[in-house]
XYZ file of C-alpha atoms in Angstrom:
656
model
C 5.714 -9.967 1.806
C 5.952 -8.184 4.681
C 5.169 -4.803 6.734
C 8.792 -4.228 7.887
C 8.727 -0.358 9.218
C 5.212 0.629 9.599
C 6.181 4.465 9.653
C 6.373 7.594 7.829
C 7.801 6.262 5.268
C 6.955 2.510 5.178
C 9.502 -0.481 4.293
C 8.093 -3.806 2.785
C 10.560 -7.051 3.249
C 9.861 -8.769 -0.206
C 12.041 -11.319 0.224
C 14.485 -13.443 3.427
C 12.777 -14.906 6.646
C 13.593 -13.551 10.222
C 16.163 -16.271 10.670
C 19.235 -16.049 11.884
C 20.240 -20.031 11.384
C 19.872 -22.360 8.708
C 17.864 -25.523 9.369
C 19.253 -28.579 8.210
C 17.929 -29.597 4.191
C 15.519 -32.611 6.182
C 14.517 -30.269 8.886
C 13.320 -27.733 6.317
C 11.119 -29.963 4.314
C 10.109 -31.647 6.361
C 8.414 -27.994 8.026
C 8.104 -26.390 4.889
C 5.593 -30.319 3.648
C 3.892 -29.750 7.279
C 3.347 -25.981 6.915
C 2.824 -25.923 3.014
C -1.134 -25.043 3.861
C -1.216 -22.807 6.959
C -2.581 -19.694 6.274
C -0.348 -17.098 6.579
C 1.754 -19.189 3.915
C -1.025 -19.230 1.434
C -0.345 -15.951 0.818
C 3.083 -16.494 0.482
C 5.287 -15.669 -3.101
C 8.861 -16.379 -4.526
C 10.044 -13.728 -5.855
C 13.595 -14.732 -7.402
C 14.141 -18.396 -7.847
C 15.806 -19.359 -5.401
C 17.618 -16.421 -4.421
C 20.000 -17.662 -1.570
C 23.149 -20.014 -0.103
C 23.618 -22.639 2.064
C 25.269 -20.921 4.506
C 26.106 -17.032 3.695
C 26.265 -14.083 1.259
C 28.964 -11.494 0.504
C 28.514 -9.887 -1.996
C 25.043 -9.158 -4.744
C 25.253 -6.945 -7.761
C 22.640 -5.741 -10.609
C 23.497 -4.961 -13.948
C 23.430 -2.101 -15.461
C 21.125 -3.057 -17.968
C 18.957 -4.362 -15.477
C 18.592 -7.800 -16.442
C 20.443 -9.632 -14.557
C 21.407 -10.034 -10.584
C 24.901 -11.347 -9.907
C 25.364 -11.925 -5.736
C 28.472 -14.306 -4.383
C 28.361 -16.958 -1.120
C 29.756 -19.778 0.155
C 29.455 -22.798 1.788
C 30.347 -23.816 -1.350
C 32.206 -21.328 -2.261
C 30.044 -20.014 -5.480
C 28.369 -17.552 -7.256
C 24.801 -17.936 -8.971
C 23.677 -15.587 -11.847
C 19.591 -15.158 -11.694
C 17.731 -13.867 -14.707
C 14.901 -10.996 -13.839
C 13.434 -11.681 -17.428
C 12.994 -15.438 -15.853
C 13.023 -14.310 -11.778
C 14.760 -17.053 -11.996
C 17.982 -18.923 -11.242
C 20.302 -18.771 -14.875
C 23.558 -20.918 -13.347
C 25.485 -21.343 -10.331
C 29.088 -22.062 -10.365
C 31.888 -22.570 -7.856
C 35.060 -21.664 -7.167
C 38.254 -23.043 -4.908
C 38.454 -20.166 -2.401
C 35.980 -17.691 -1.493
C 35.097 -14.861 -2.646
C 35.260 -10.791 -0.996
C 33.720 -9.286 -4.024
C 33.694 -8.798 -7.315
C 32.905 -6.262 -10.277
C 31.144 -5.905 -13.141
C 32.803 -4.880 -16.371
C 30.275 -5.301 -18.582
C 26.585 -4.207 -19.112
C 25.014 -7.347 -18.379
C 26.873 -10.813 -16.591
C 29.597 -11.765 -19.481
C 32.898 -10.249 -18.277
C 33.224 -10.179 -14.554
C 36.274 -9.664 -12.240
C 35.730 -12.061 -8.561
C 39.011 -11.150 -5.472
C 39.397 -14.279 -4.795
C 40.533 -14.354 -0.664
C 43.212 -16.575 -2.009
C 45.731 -13.241 -2.917
C 44.096 -14.217 -7.198
C 41.534 -12.281 -9.594
C 39.173 -14.936 -11.421
C 37.688 -13.335 -14.801
C 34.518 -15.046 -15.518
C 32.640 -15.585 -18.615
C 29.537 -17.534 -20.034
C 31.674 -20.730 -20.808
C 33.993 -20.869 -17.521
C 36.540 -19.828 -15.296
C 38.379 -17.095 -18.468
C 41.735 -15.830 -16.171
C 43.653 -16.177 -12.645
C 46.502 -13.447 -12.226
C 48.258 -14.325 -8.755
C 48.650 -10.887 -5.941
C 51.519 -9.685 -4.119
C 49.019 -8.818 -1.689
C 46.032 -9.114 0.043
C 43.333 -7.642 -1.881
C 40.527 -5.440 0.689
C 39.120 -4.028 -2.803
C 38.071 -3.440 -6.101
C 37.779 -0.727 -9.035
C 36.971 0.303 -11.998
C 38.928 2.670 -14.440
C 36.091 2.085 -17.673
C 38.628 4.278 -20.056
C 41.338 3.222 -19.024
C 40.374 -1.104 -18.956
C 41.982 -1.136 -15.589
C 41.206 -2.951 -11.817
C 42.624 -1.848 -9.379
C 43.164 -3.684 -6.512
C 43.605 -1.823 -2.613
C 45.952 -4.082 -0.850
C 46.824 -4.525 3.035
C 50.861 -4.250 3.752
C 53.382 -1.916 2.999
C 55.508 -1.233 0.163
C 58.355 -3.936 -0.881
C 60.976 -0.273 0.881
C 59.540 0.257 3.884
C 59.119 3.812 3.247
C 54.841 3.818 5.330
C 53.343 3.084 2.006
C 51.253 1.304 0.939
C 49.536 0.100 -2.489
C 47.015 0.046 -4.950
C 47.531 -2.791 -8.218
C 46.210 -1.261 -11.056
C 46.166 -5.035 -13.765
C 45.861 -2.711 -17.017
C 43.588 -5.030 -19.275
C 44.193 -4.256 -22.762
C 48.187 -4.857 -22.448
C 47.607 -8.081 -20.501
C 49.398 -6.920 -17.628
C 50.783 -5.785 -14.089
C 51.185 -1.454 -14.367
C 53.333 0.270 -11.926
C 51.012 0.277 -8.214
C 50.065 4.259 -7.238
C 51.655 4.719 -3.817
C 49.636 5.832 -0.363
C 50.445 6.113 2.430
C 49.234 4.785 5.692
C 51.493 4.866 8.231
C 54.496 2.899 9.421
C 54.431 -1.079 11.714
C 56.585 -0.729 14.472
C 56.310 -4.604 15.261
C 56.857 -5.587 11.838
C 60.611 -4.251 11.610
C 60.428 -3.410 8.240
C 58.853 -6.522 6.787
C 55.584 -6.101 4.938
C 53.221 -7.288 6.841
C 52.287 -7.229 10.755
C 50.123 -8.113 12.980
C 49.172 -4.205 13.287
C 50.748 -2.567 9.353
C 48.087 0.032 7.929
C 45.740 -1.089 4.338
C 43.808 0.659 2.033
C 40.184 -0.852 2.869
C 38.492 0.771 -0.348
C 38.378 3.128 -3.315
C 35.786 5.491 -4.568
C 35.539 5.593 -8.873
C 34.089 9.321 -9.917
C 33.282 7.602 -13.669
C 30.952 9.631 -14.989
C 32.362 12.827 -14.276
C 35.737 14.284 -13.332
C 36.781 10.191 -13.073
C 39.096 11.070 -9.763
C 39.322 7.964 -7.606
C 39.468 7.975 -3.895
C 40.753 5.175 -1.485
C 40.334 4.933 1.920
C 43.607 4.289 4.434
C 43.466 2.629 8.086
C 44.531 5.159 9.794
C 41.647 7.394 8.750
C 42.771 9.863 5.244
C 41.963 9.978 1.875
C 43.824 10.434 -1.150
C 42.983 11.222 -4.798
C 44.050 10.168 -7.798
C 43.769 11.208 -11.958
C 43.776 8.917 -13.872
C 45.207 10.938 -16.969
C 48.584 11.860 -15.246
C 49.255 8.607 -12.182
C 49.482 11.100 -9.215
C 48.506 12.745 -6.181
C 45.960 15.836 -6.509
C 44.831 15.839 -3.087
C 44.940 14.546 0.493
C 41.937 14.441 2.905
C 42.916 13.021 7.138
C 41.466 13.514 10.288
C 39.506 10.774 10.809
C 37.959 9.048 13.148
C 39.367 5.805 13.024
C 39.615 3.426 9.850
C 37.726 4.715 6.077
C 36.183 1.876 5.412
C 33.511 2.916 3.555
C 33.662 5.709 0.295
C 31.417 6.253 -2.824
C 30.348 10.032 -4.295
C 27.437 11.619 -5.563
C 26.323 11.866 -8.880
C 27.553 14.614 -9.929
C 30.428 13.957 -8.607
C 30.918 16.571 -6.689
C 29.894 15.365 -2.811
C 32.200 12.375 -1.351
C 30.679 10.373 1.440
C 32.610 8.353 3.559
C 32.080 5.914 6.482
C 34.782 5.568 9.006
C 35.153 1.751 10.732
C 33.955 3.572 14.193
C 30.242 4.477 12.626
C 30.441 7.864 11.910
C 29.194 9.258 8.615
C 30.320 12.288 7.258
C 29.397 13.965 3.399
C 32.743 16.508 2.372
C 32.130 18.978 -1.209
C 35.069 18.511 -2.430
C 35.810 22.528 -3.108
C 35.498 22.439 1.532
C 37.750 20.671 3.514
C 35.010 21.203 5.887
C 32.069 18.863 5.709
C 28.731 19.307 4.979
C 27.328 16.882 6.852
C 27.917 14.073 10.091
C 25.903 11.601 12.078
C 26.513 9.282 13.560
C 25.625 5.038 12.443
C 24.574 4.168 16.310
C 26.093 1.243 16.936
C 29.652 1.802 16.654
C 29.755 -0.710 14.384
C 31.768 -0.063 10.900
C 29.949 1.543 7.856
C 29.655 -1.392 4.663
C 28.306 0.310 2.542
C 27.445 3.827 1.266
C 24.924 4.474 -1.398
C 23.767 8.572 -3.270
C 19.922 7.673 -3.983
C 17.451 9.956 -5.246
C 13.494 10.014 -4.810
C 11.309 11.186 -7.808
C 10.214 14.170 -6.327
C 14.883 14.996 -6.502
C 14.609 14.794 -3.049
C 18.342 13.101 -2.566
C 19.337 10.750 0.137
C 22.227 8.833 1.580
C 21.819 5.306 2.971
C 24.924 3.537 5.389
C 24.812 0.478 6.402
C 27.075 -1.643 9.194
C 26.252 -5.244 10.141
C 23.490 -4.536 12.159
C 20.616 -1.484 10.005
C 20.049 -0.607 7.016
C 19.969 3.931 7.711
C 18.729 6.204 4.848
C 19.272 9.931 5.648
C 18.280 12.781 4.054
C 21.517 14.950 2.575
C 20.778 18.272 3.243
C 18.810 18.262 6.327
C 20.663 15.513 8.103
C 17.377 13.700 9.122
C 16.548 10.248 9.649
C 14.563 9.249 6.781
C 13.510 5.331 7.361
C 15.132 2.713 8.232
C 15.958 -2.026 7.876
C 17.216 -3.558 11.050
C 17.032 -7.587 9.863
C 17.478 -10.419 11.916
C 20.853 -11.010 10.110
C 23.989 -9.576 10.127
C 25.113 -7.583 6.872
C 27.719 -8.211 4.471
C 26.805 -5.439 1.603
C 24.456 -3.516 0.212
C 23.230 -2.655 -3.369
C 20.763 -0.119 -4.444
C 18.261 -1.553 -8.022
C 18.997 1.531 -10.594
C 16.166 3.477 -10.706
C 13.285 1.784 -8.254
C 13.316 1.748 -4.557
C 14.243 -1.429 -4.667
C 17.519 -2.505 -2.279
C 19.171 -6.037 -2.161
C 21.257 -6.752 0.651
C 24.243 -10.179 1.168
C 23.790 -11.888 4.454
C 24.653 -14.339 7.026
C 21.639 -15.788 6.395
C 20.775 -18.399 4.114
C 18.291 -16.118 1.997
C 19.443 -13.738 0.320
C 16.845 -10.219 1.964
C 15.282 -7.645 -0.651
C 13.097 -4.154 0.690
C 10.761 -1.954 -1.310
C 10.536 1.218 0.142
C 7.190 2.321 -2.022
C 8.426 6.288 -1.449
C 12.306 6.248 -2.591
C 10.758 4.808 -5.762
C 8.519 2.175 -8.305
C 9.347 -1.165 -7.886
C 11.520 -2.621 -10.818
C 10.047 -3.306 -14.207
C 11.331 -6.714 -13.627
C 8.957 -6.887 -11.035
C 6.169 -3.984 -11.387
C 3.372 -6.437 -9.031
C 5.135 -5.599 -6.715
C 2.955 -1.842 -6.850
C -0.610 -3.669 -7.143
C 0.065 -5.879 -3.140
C 1.934 -2.328 -1.926
C -1.619 -0.391 -2.603
C -3.465 -3.688 -1.448
C -1.656 -3.465 1.771
C -1.672 0.357 2.646
C -5.940 -0.490 1.616
C -6.162 -2.385 4.743
C -5.653 -1.804 8.445
C -2.211 -2.392 9.659
C -2.246 -4.199 13.495
C 0.801 -5.648 15.953
C 0.187 -8.949 16.933
C 1.825 -11.018 19.403
C 1.459 -14.565 18.523
C 3.590 -16.305 21.224
C 3.523 -13.406 23.455
C 0.578 -11.632 26.266
C 0.999 -8.142 27.444
C 0.232 -7.947 30.570
C 0.479 -5.198 33.360
C 1.689 -5.076 36.896
C -2.559 -5.157 38.480
C -3.106 -8.130 36.003
C 0.049 -10.303 37.055
C -1.758 -9.602 40.269
C -5.383 -10.348 39.076
C -3.590 -13.791 37.983
C -0.958 -14.435 40.488
C 1.857 -14.359 38.440
C 3.721 -11.774 39.988
C 5.934 -13.737 42.205
C 8.007 -14.264 38.405
C 8.766 -11.798 37.635
C 12.250 -10.774 37.510
C 12.704 -14.889 37.522
C 12.088 -16.002 34.397
C 12.258 -15.622 30.961
C 9.005 -16.313 31.036
C 8.005 -12.334 31.720
C 9.913 -10.019 29.349
C 9.419 -6.522 31.244
C 8.156 -3.623 28.580
C 7.654 -0.548 28.928
C 4.995 0.036 32.208
C 4.236 -3.816 31.686
C 5.371 -7.790 31.124
C 4.964 -9.689 27.648
C 4.057 -12.527 29.628
C 4.139 -16.411 27.512
C 0.735 -16.834 25.634
C 0.470 -20.263 26.997
C 0.993 -19.176 30.342
C -1.339 -16.346 30.463
C -4.171 -19.230 28.801
C -3.409 -22.037 31.703
C -2.605 -18.774 34.159
C -6.576 -17.491 33.293
C -7.662 -21.036 33.146
C -6.850 -22.101 36.436
C -8.001 -18.396 38.450
C -11.348 -18.894 36.271
C -11.975 -22.529 35.818
C -15.626 -20.920 33.936
C -13.754 -19.661 31.529
C -13.747 -21.376 28.405
C -17.471 -21.224 28.519
C -17.896 -18.117 29.243
C -16.095 -17.531 25.832
C -17.749 -19.620 24.141
C -20.701 -18.303 24.826
C -19.441 -14.668 23.524
C -18.141 -15.020 20.742
C -21.779 -17.262 19.675
C -22.885 -14.080 20.604
C -21.509 -11.648 18.890
C -22.276 -14.861 15.260
C -24.916 -13.917 16.261
C -25.295 -9.945 16.720
C -23.792 -9.981 13.438
C -26.080 -11.556 11.440
C -29.244 -10.260 12.649
C -27.123 -6.892 12.116
C -27.351 -7.808 8.774
C -31.139 -8.132 8.287
C -32.476 -4.877 10.613
C -32.251 -1.235 8.650
C -29.271 0.135 10.067
C -29.941 3.079 12.468
C -27.906 6.628 11.901
C -28.891 9.844 14.565
C -27.722 13.033 12.798
C -29.254 16.355 13.500
C -30.692 17.296 10.852
C -32.898 15.861 7.434
C -33.476 11.937 10.031
C -36.398 11.616 6.455
C -33.362 11.554 4.132
C -31.389 9.460 6.422
C -33.840 6.688 6.788
C -34.479 7.303 3.036
C -30.921 6.249 2.197
C -30.829 3.373 4.460
C -34.293 1.513 3.427
C -31.595 1.509 0.038
C -29.476 0.321 1.110
C -31.760 -2.150 2.856
C -33.185 -3.460 0.072
C -29.250 -4.079 -1.591
C -28.151 -6.383 1.999
C -25.617 -3.805 2.510
C -26.519 -1.411 5.466
C -23.135 0.532 6.578
C -23.829 3.305 7.734
C -20.683 4.882 6.980
C -21.125 4.215 3.596
C -22.737 6.289 0.742
C -23.778 9.965 1.196
C -24.245 9.008 5.042
C -20.321 8.420 5.007
C -19.072 10.823 2.748
C -17.506 14.195 4.124
C -18.997 16.507 1.193
C -22.324 15.790 2.174
C -22.160 16.608 5.590
C -23.312 19.619 6.399
C -26.338 18.326 4.462
C -27.285 15.427 8.523
C -25.439 18.580 10.551
C -26.451 22.271 9.547
C -29.389 23.850 9.869
C -29.830 25.664 7.009
C -29.519 22.472 5.096
C -33.033 21.453 6.332
C -35.439 20.575 4.274
C -38.876 22.175 5.497
C -42.023 19.402 4.146
C -44.668 21.883 4.376
C -43.239 24.323 1.833
C -44.834 25.111 -1.293
C -41.854 24.028 -2.728
C -41.362 20.878 -1.506
C -45.575 20.178 -1.942
C -45.304 21.053 -5.368
C -41.997 18.638 -6.534
C -43.353 16.266 -3.745
C -46.921 15.751 -4.234
C -47.397 12.469 -3.123
C -45.632 12.414 0.320
C -47.430 12.338 4.246
C -45.793 13.934 6.412
C -46.773 13.032 9.991
C -48.689 14.366 12.586
C -49.681 16.717 9.871
C -52.873 17.877 7.846
C -52.150 16.999 4.328
C -55.985 18.237 3.063
C -55.471 21.500 0.857
C -58.643 23.323 0.266
C -59.500 24.029 -3.545
C -59.361 28.503 -2.635
C -56.609 27.149 -1.041
C -54.872 25.662 -3.714
C -56.025 28.325 -5.832
C -54.562 31.322 -3.444
C -51.638 29.811 -4.292
C -50.872 29.935 -7.331
C -52.591 33.772 -7.670
C -48.943 34.461 -4.979
C -47.595 32.320 -6.712
C -47.995 34.300 -9.746
C -47.400 37.369 -7.955
C -44.269 36.409 -7.235
C -43.384 35.759 -10.869
C -43.386 38.978 -11.502
C -47.323 39.455 -13.370
C -47.639 42.426 -11.161
C -51.396 43.363 -10.411
C -54.592 42.159 -12.203
C -54.927 44.874 -13.810
C -51.592 43.322 -15.577
C -52.862 39.809 -16.917
C -53.054 39.041 -20.023
C -56.026 38.007 -21.015
C -55.540 34.224 -21.166
C -55.338 33.623 -18.068
C -58.661 36.532 -17.141
C -60.582 33.948 -18.837
C -59.543 31.074 -16.535
C -59.739 31.851 -13.428
C -63.110 33.731 -13.749
C -64.036 29.346 -15.027
C -62.269 28.497 -11.617
C -65.380 30.818 -9.566
C -68.261 29.764 -10.915
C -66.849 26.228 -10.671
C -66.592 27.439 -6.471
C -70.086 28.564 -6.890
C -71.527 25.987 -8.836
C -70.283 23.853 -6.467
C -68.158 21.504 -9.298
C -64.921 19.579 -7.763
C -62.677 17.578 -9.136
C -62.607 14.480 -9.294
C -59.663 12.576 -10.541
C -59.505 9.848 -13.194
C -56.323 7.233 -14.805
C -56.370 5.199 -17.277
C -54.765 2.751 -15.328
C -57.248 1.258 -13.186
C -59.417 -1.635 -14.829
C -62.033 -3.577 -13.669
C -63.693 -1.300 -11.899
C -65.187 2.209 -10.517
C -62.899 4.518 -8.409
C -65.069 6.591 -5.805
C -64.881 10.899 -6.330
C -63.018 12.271 -3.578
C -60.859 15.241 -3.232
C -57.371 15.563 -4.565
C -56.069 16.549 -1.010
C -58.274 13.794 0.279
C -56.257 10.831 -1.932
C -52.855 11.706 -1.071
C -53.822 12.155 2.767
C -54.896 8.737 2.779
C -53.114 7.085 0.289
C -49.613 7.045 0.784
C -46.545 5.541 -1.060
C -47.093 2.090 0.118
C -50.932 2.572 -0.666
C -50.002 3.546 -3.923
C -48.103 0.252 -4.584
C -51.019 -1.942 -3.396
C -53.115 -1.079 -5.472
C -51.189 -0.015 -8.973
C -52.154 3.196 -8.774
C -50.703 6.876 -9.939
C -51.149 9.960 -8.251
C -48.277 11.746 -9.832
C -49.635 12.276 -13.786
C -52.708 11.914 -13.428
C -55.120 14.548 -15.953
C -57.887 16.667 -14.176
C -61.602 17.474 -15.637
C -64.253 18.525 -14.601
C -68.230 16.495 -14.259
C -71.008 19.004 -14.796
C -73.424 16.673 -15.459
C -74.954 15.925 -12.005
C -77.759 13.240 -12.843
C -76.890 10.157 -15.102
C -79.465 8.768 -18.247
C -81.247 6.046 -17.317
C -80.490 2.356 -19.092
C -83.921 1.173 -20.480
C -84.857 -2.301 -19.488
C -84.418 -5.751 -21.907
C -87.840 -6.614 -24.015
C -89.330 -9.578 -22.237
C -90.745 -12.625 -24.288
C -93.941 -14.387 -23.929
C -94.021 -17.613 -22.740
C -94.157 -20.829 -25.315
C -93.012 -19.022 -27.909
C -89.145 -19.344 -29.674
C -86.795 -16.822 -29.530
C -86.532 -17.308 -33.819
C -90.105 -17.079 -34.768
C -90.879 -15.292 -37.117
C -87.574 -15.119 -39.036
C -86.637 -16.938 -41.681
C -85.020 -20.180 -41.907
C -81.050 -20.154 -43.785
C -82.032 -24.303 -44.373
C -83.134 -26.296 -47.210
C -84.095 -28.649 -45.052
C -88.346 -27.764 -45.197
C -89.413 -30.312 -42.537
C -86.932 -29.719 -39.616
C -89.077 -27.890 -37.587
C -91.891 -30.496 -38.538
């Protein structure tokens, strides 16, 4: 899967290579074996098994139920039927002559009609060819009237009376016989001298039926006119003329009120059936006949128009006429079809492999390949870059440095492009080595240095300079370092929602404020004296109580006055607060003030000594003298420890 058109409306090539000519079988098999384990081919997948022909494909269509895809091609003349449920080829069948076009008459593949190049119509069923009918003249297109079960075949040449009218043959499938053909004006052929066919004879090129609406049949001719027939009265109802060139493609919109036509000169016109003037005029730009026209709808109900000649596929906005997106494969296109209610487009072309393109903006992937949506989502998250493996872009000064300017205009190794040239990769490498013989050693040293810096950067904490709250940014990076993942663009540092925390002065954290010190009592501010005397702490407490709305001293509660008197008395007696912890065992804590402990012992020291400062019990110790312990009694020499005690043993001779 490859991104073909990286624009506002991306297009992904799901199937089909970029080579115009197929390789011989023996060479293709050898090359496939040799490139089996290449990194480029490891991620390739095959959407449909054997979605290809030996030489080229002529037409491809999808059944109404979406479970089958039928395609015809050559050489040998044959058609394939693929099952979308199995993503594999169901069967293939050879025919006696090449297939021009075909139609699916049923909701699946079981009934189909094929227009052959030898003036025959073949009806196929799963068992094989059911019936073959011979046409008087060569057919150009096929259309099907489902209400009347009639197959319409526009043909080449004039009618037998030589009146300048072409014919559209009608085959009634219910009766099994040809009906009276409809006559369409195609002009007289002076060179044919009354014959039905000549070199410059007119023809009915294409047909379109508004099957789901009013049922009018439209036929485009070689003289640039479109004639409309009503199948109910079997007669002509309107003529639209004045087009430049032959009409080669027709398509009705879903509501049946809009008709799009394409000409042999690459012109596209969109008409409202109630107005003879075109609503939209566009030029394909290649000057080639239009082969396919398809009305499309996006998930947001925007109406688009797909037009295709043999070189390029373009999708237009039907209302504004702007170009929405385009697809330009490397091979000539023969037919284009759209998978209903999806963003998938299939093409039959002159290459061996048939192409399939996926446009996510046009719709979701079909149900039988829904995994494409996940693949597209992953590819969109990756950074898309365009690289040229075989060529290197060089400007004119760079060519002069490499002494390659004398090759301009003399060889195809230098291809001009914009303000420079594309040089062959091998030529560029050789010229650079000649200009600097030590380039290989320099390149190797550069890569080694980059690798070492990359490994070193994973072990060193990342540094990110911010305007405000630098300590907070360093704290975030230190946490990333503990997780062995340092990225200054990830997390809170790379989130746009928190950008003002590190840029706006209004969001600056004041570490000297009372609120910050109350929430972070053990945080040490570098360069500041973190000791707070007891009287200052008590003043802050008094200020905070006044700020909370307690009023003056006269309005203090009776519970707060004894506590304040007790604090003042403790200060007058010279008693200071001590910190005792139940988590410290096997030793005595040195008596230090609470502020001094928070200043001398930061978080690192606290983690090493396993002390908890934030949750301590603060008590008063009024006793200044300690009780003296009595010395242990002394024992006279020569006496035993158990003298004078009664023995519990029954052996009275034990001590003798």
